[in-house]
Coordinates of C-alpha atoms in Angstrom, one line a residue:
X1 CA -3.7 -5.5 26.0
X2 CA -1.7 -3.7 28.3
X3 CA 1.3 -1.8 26.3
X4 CA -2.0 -1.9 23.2
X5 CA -1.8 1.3 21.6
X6 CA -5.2 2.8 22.4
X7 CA -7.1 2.9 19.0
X8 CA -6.3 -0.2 18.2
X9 CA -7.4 -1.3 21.5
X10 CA -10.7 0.5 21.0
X11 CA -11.1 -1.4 17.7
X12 CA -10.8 -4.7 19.1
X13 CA -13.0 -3.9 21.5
X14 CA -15.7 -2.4 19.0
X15 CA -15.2 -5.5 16.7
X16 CA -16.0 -8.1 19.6
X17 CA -18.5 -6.4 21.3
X18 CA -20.2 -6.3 17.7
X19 CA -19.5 -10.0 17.1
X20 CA -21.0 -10.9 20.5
X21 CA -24.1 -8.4 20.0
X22 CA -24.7 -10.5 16.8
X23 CA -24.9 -13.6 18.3
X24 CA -26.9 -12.4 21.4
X25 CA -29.1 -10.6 19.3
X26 CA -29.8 -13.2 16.5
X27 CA -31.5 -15.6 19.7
X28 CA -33.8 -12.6 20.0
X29 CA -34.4 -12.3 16.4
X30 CA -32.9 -9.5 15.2
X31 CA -30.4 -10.7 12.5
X32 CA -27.6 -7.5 13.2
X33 CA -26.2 -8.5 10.0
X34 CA -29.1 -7.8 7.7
X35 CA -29.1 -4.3 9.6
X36 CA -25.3 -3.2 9.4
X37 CA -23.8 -5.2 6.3
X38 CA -23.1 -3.5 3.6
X39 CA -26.1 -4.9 0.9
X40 CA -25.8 -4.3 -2.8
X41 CA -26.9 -0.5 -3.7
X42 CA -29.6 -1.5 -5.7
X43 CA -31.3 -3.5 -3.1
X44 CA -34.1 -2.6 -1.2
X45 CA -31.7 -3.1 1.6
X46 CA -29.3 -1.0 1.2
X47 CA -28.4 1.7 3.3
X48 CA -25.1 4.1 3.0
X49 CA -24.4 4.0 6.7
X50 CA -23.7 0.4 6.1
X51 CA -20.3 1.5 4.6
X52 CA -19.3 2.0 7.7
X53 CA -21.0 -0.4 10.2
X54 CA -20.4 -3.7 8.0
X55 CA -16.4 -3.4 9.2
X56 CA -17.3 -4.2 12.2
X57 CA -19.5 -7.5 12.2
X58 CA -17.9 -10.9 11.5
X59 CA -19.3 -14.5 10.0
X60 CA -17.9 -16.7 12.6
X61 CA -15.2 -16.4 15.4
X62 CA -12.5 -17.8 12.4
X63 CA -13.7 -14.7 10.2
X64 CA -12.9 -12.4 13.8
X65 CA -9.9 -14.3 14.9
X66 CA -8.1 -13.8 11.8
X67 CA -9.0 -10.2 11.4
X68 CA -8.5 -9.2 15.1
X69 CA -4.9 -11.0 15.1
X70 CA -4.0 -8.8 12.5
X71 CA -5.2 -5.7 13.6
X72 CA -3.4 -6.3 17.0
X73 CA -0.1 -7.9 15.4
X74 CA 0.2 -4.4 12.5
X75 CA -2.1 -2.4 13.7
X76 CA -0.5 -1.3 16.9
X77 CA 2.9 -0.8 14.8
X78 CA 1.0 1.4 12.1
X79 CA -0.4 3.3 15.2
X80 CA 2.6 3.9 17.2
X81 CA 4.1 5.0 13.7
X82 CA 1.5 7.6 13.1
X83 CA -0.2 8.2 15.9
X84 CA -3.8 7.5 16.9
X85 CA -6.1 9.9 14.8
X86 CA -4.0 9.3 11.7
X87 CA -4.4 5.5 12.2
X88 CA -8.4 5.6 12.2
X89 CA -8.3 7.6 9.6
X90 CA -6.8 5.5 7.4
X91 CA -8.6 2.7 9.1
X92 CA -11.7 4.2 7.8
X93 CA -10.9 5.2 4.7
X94 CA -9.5 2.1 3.7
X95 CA -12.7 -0.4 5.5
X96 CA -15.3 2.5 2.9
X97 CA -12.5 1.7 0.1
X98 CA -13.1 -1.8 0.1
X99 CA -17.1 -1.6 0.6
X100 CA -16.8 0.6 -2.8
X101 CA -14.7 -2.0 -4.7
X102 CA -17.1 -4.6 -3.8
X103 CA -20.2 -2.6 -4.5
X104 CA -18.4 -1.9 -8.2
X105 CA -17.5 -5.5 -8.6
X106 CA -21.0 -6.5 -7.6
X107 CA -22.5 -4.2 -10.5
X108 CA -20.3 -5.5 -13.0
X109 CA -21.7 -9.0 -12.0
X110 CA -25.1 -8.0 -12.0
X111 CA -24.6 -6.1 -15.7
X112 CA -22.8 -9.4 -17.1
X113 CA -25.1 -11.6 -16.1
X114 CA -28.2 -9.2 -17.4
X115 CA -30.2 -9.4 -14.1
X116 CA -32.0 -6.4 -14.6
X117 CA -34.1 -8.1 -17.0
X118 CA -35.3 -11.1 -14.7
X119 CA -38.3 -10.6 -12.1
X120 CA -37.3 -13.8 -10.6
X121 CA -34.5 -15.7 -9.7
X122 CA -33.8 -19.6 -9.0
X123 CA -31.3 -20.3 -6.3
X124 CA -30.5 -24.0 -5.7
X125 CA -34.7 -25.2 -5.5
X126 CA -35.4 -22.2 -4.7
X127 CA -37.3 -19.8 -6.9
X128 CA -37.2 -16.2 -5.4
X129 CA -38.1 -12.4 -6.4
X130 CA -35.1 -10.5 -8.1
X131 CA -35.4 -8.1 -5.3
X132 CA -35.2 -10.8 -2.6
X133 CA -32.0 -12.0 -4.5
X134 CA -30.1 -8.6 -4.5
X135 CA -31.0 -8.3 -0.6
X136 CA -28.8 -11.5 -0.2
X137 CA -25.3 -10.0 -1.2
X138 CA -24.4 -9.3 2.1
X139 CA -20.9 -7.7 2.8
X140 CA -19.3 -7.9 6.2
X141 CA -15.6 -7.9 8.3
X142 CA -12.9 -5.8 8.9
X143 CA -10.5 -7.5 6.3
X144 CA -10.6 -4.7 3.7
X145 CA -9.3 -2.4 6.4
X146 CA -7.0 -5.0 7.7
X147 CA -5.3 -5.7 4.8
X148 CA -5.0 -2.1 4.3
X149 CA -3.0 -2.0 7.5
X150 CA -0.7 -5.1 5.8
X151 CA -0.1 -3.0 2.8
X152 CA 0.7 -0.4 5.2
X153 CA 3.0 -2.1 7.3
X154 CA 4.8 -3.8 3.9
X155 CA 5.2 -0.2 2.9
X156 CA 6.7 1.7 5.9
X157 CA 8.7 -1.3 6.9
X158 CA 9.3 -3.5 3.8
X159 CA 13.1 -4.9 4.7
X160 CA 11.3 -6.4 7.7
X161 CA 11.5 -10.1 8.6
X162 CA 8.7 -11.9 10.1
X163 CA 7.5 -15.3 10.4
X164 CA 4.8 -16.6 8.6
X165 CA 3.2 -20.2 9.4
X166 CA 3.7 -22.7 7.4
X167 CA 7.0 -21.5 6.0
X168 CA 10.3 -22.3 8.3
X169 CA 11.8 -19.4 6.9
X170 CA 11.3 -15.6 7.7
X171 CA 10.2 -13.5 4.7
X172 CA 10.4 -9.8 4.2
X173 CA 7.3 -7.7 4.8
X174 CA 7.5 -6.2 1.1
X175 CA 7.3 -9.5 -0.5
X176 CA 4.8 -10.7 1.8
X177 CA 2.0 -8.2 1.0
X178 CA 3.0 -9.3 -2.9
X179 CA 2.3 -12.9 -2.0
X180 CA -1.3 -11.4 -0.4
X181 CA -2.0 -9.4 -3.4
X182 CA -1.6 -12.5 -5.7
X183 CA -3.4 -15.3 -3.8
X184 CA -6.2 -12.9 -3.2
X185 CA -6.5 -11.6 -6.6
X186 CA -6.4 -15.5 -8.7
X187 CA -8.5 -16.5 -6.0
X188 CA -10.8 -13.7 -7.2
X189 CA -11.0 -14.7 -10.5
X190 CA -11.6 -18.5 -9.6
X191 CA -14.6 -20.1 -8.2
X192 CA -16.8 -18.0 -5.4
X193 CA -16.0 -19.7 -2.4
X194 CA -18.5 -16.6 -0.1
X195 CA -15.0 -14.4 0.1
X196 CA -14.9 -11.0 -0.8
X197 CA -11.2 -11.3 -2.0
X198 CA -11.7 -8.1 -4.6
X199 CA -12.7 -5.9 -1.1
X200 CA -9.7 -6.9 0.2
X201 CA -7.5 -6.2 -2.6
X202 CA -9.8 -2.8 -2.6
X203 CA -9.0 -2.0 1.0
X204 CA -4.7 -2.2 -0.3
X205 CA -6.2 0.0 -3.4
X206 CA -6.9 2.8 -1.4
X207 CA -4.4 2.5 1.5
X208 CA -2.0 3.0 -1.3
X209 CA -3.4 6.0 -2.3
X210 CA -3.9 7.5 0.7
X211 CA 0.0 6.7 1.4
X212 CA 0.9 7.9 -1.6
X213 CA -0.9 11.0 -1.4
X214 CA 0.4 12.1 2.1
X215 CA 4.2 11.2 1.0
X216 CA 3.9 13.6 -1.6
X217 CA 1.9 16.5 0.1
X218 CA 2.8 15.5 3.8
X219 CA 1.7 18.7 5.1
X220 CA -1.6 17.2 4.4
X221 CA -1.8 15.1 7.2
X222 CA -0.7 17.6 10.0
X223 CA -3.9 17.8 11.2
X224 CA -4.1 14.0 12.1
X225 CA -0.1 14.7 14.2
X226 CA 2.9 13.6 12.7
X227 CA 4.6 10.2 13.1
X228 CA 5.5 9.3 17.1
X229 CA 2.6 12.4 17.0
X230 CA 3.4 16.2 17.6
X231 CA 3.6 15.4 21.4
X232 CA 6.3 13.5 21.4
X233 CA 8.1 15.7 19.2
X234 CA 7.1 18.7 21.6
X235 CA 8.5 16.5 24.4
X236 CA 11.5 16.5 23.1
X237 CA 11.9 20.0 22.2
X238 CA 11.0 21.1 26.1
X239 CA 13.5 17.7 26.9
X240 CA 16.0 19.6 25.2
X241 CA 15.0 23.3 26.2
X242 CA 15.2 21.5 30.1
X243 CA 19.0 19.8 29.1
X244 CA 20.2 23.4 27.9
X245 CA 19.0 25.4 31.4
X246 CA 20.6 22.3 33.5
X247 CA 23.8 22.2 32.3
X248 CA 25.4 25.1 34.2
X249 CA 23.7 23.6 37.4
X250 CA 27.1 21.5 38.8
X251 CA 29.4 24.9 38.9
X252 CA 29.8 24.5 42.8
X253 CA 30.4 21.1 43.3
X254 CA 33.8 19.2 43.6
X255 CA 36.4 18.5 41.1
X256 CA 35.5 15.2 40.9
X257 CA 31.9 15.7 40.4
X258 CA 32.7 18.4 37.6
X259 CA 33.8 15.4 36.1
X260 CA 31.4 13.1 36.1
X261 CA 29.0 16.1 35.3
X262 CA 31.1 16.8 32.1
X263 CA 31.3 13.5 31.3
X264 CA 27.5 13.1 31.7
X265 CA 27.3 16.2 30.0
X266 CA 29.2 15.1 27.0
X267 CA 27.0 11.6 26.7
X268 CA 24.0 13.8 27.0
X269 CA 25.1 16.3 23.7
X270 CA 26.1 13.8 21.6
X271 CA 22.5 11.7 22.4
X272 CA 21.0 14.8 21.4
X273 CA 23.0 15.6 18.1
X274 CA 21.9 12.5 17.1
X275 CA 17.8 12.9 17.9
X276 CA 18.1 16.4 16.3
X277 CA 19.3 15.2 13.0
X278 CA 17.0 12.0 13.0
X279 CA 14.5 15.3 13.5
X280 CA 15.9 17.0 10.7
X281 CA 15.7 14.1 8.6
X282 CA 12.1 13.3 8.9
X283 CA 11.3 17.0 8.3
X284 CA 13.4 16.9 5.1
X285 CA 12.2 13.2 3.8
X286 CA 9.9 12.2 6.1
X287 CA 9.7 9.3 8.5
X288 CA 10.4 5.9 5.6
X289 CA 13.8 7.8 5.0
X290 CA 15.1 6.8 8.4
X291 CA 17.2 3.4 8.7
X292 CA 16.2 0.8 10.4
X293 CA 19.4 1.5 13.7
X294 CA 17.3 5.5 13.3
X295 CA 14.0 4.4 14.3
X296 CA 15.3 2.0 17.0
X297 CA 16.9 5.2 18.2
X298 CA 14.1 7.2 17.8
X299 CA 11.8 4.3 19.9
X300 CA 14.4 4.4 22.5
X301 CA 14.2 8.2 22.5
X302 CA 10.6 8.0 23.1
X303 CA 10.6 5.4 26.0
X304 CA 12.6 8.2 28.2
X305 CA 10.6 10.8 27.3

């Protein structure tokens, strides 16, 4: 928790505080869920804030584990990548994605199965009110945003290796978010097992998108900083600005130390010839252009600045 980028510190914390607020709450009877999950939008229920509080309330401690793993394991990557008010945004955008799909997938249920004509429902031996049914389709988790952060990380780094349990191999991240997209979409189309799987294919939908849409207008998303953020890039222009007024400093010192100074000196230009034309690069192409030895650079950069 430590070295935890900050957002992604603050929505861990969110998520269990939630997930322990449920339970506490629940032994007072107040069901949380029934508040903040995102209901069906033609249920008495339903409530648009829910778009957004339903992300943060789990199921069970598996349902959190999973998603909190992930968030920590990607999410801190994604946010060091683009900084924190990027991160949330797309965070958000892609937990309200999912909620949409879901809701749309939901209707096309309800319209296939001609519900609206029914007044009452039976469930099991149970025989209940059409508008006590629809209040039961519940929605809640953070794995629509969470697999958004997948697709992102697959996207930004998609050569890279990682180890996946059970396999004994590692796999690249591109193909891993490929394997996610199938299982979750034919286990879609089987039997309902309670998973949203279509929210979490909706949550990739429209981190996808929103990728897409800032690589080609990426002047778009200025106003959430740039990747490593603008401060770090301001760092190490006034890094640079500092290097340029210092190196006449060593005039008066001995001939020996004139050359160690030069020889610092020379260490120190061709560091920063390299860091300006990573610079240059990522204002011409933007940050995926870089290879891999470039942003390992560029990381290294940042940890002395």
């Amino acid at each position: 928790m430590y070295n935890m980028p900050a957002m992604t510190k603050n929505l861990l914390v969110i998520n269990v505080l939630a997930f322990l607020a449920t339970w506490v709450l629940e032994n007072s009877g107040i069901n949380l869920t029934a508040l903040g999950g995102l209901h069906f939008f033609l249920a008495s229920d339903f409530h648009f804030y829910q778009f957004f509080t339903y992300m943060f309330l789990h199921a069970g401690f598996t349902h959190i584990l999973f998603n909190m793993f992930a968030l920590w394991m990607f999410g801190s990557v994604i946010e060091r990548v683009w900084g924190p008010k990027k991160f949330l945004f797309y965070y958000i955008v892609c937990g309200i994605g999912a909620g949409l799909v879901q809701e749309l997938v939901q209707y096309a249920d309800y319209y296939m199965q001609g519900l609206s004509a029914y007044e009452y429902v039976s469930v099991g031996d149970t025989r209940m009110s059409m508008a006590a049914y629809l209040n039961l389709r519940t929605t809640i988790g953070a794995s629509g945003a969470v697999y958004g952060i997948l697709l992102a990380f697959g996207m930004i780094f998609p050569n890279e290796r990682l180890f996946i349990i059970p396999f004994p191999f590692p796999i690249k991240a591109k193909w891993l978010i490929v394997g996610y997209i199938a299982i979750e979409f034919f286990s879609a189309m089987g039997q309902n097992d309670g998973v949203a799987h279509m929210a979490h294919l909706g949550g990739m939908l429209f981190g996808f998108l929103l990728i897409r849409y800032w690589q080609k207008h990426p002047d778009s998303s200025q106003r959430y900083g740039r990747s490593y953020g603008k401060e770090f890039f301001d760092n190490l222009i006034r890094k640079h600005e500092q290097y340029q007024r210092n190196r006449h400093m060593h005039a008066e010192h001995t001939k020996t130390h004139r050359e160690t100074d030069e020889e610092y000196n020379m260490k120190q230009r061709q560091n920063q010839k390299e860091i300006d034309a990573i610079l240059d690069k990522i204002r011409r192409s933007g940050y995926d252009s870089l290879t891999k030895e470039e942003k390992q650079k560029l990381f290294e950069q940042r940890r002395q600045s």
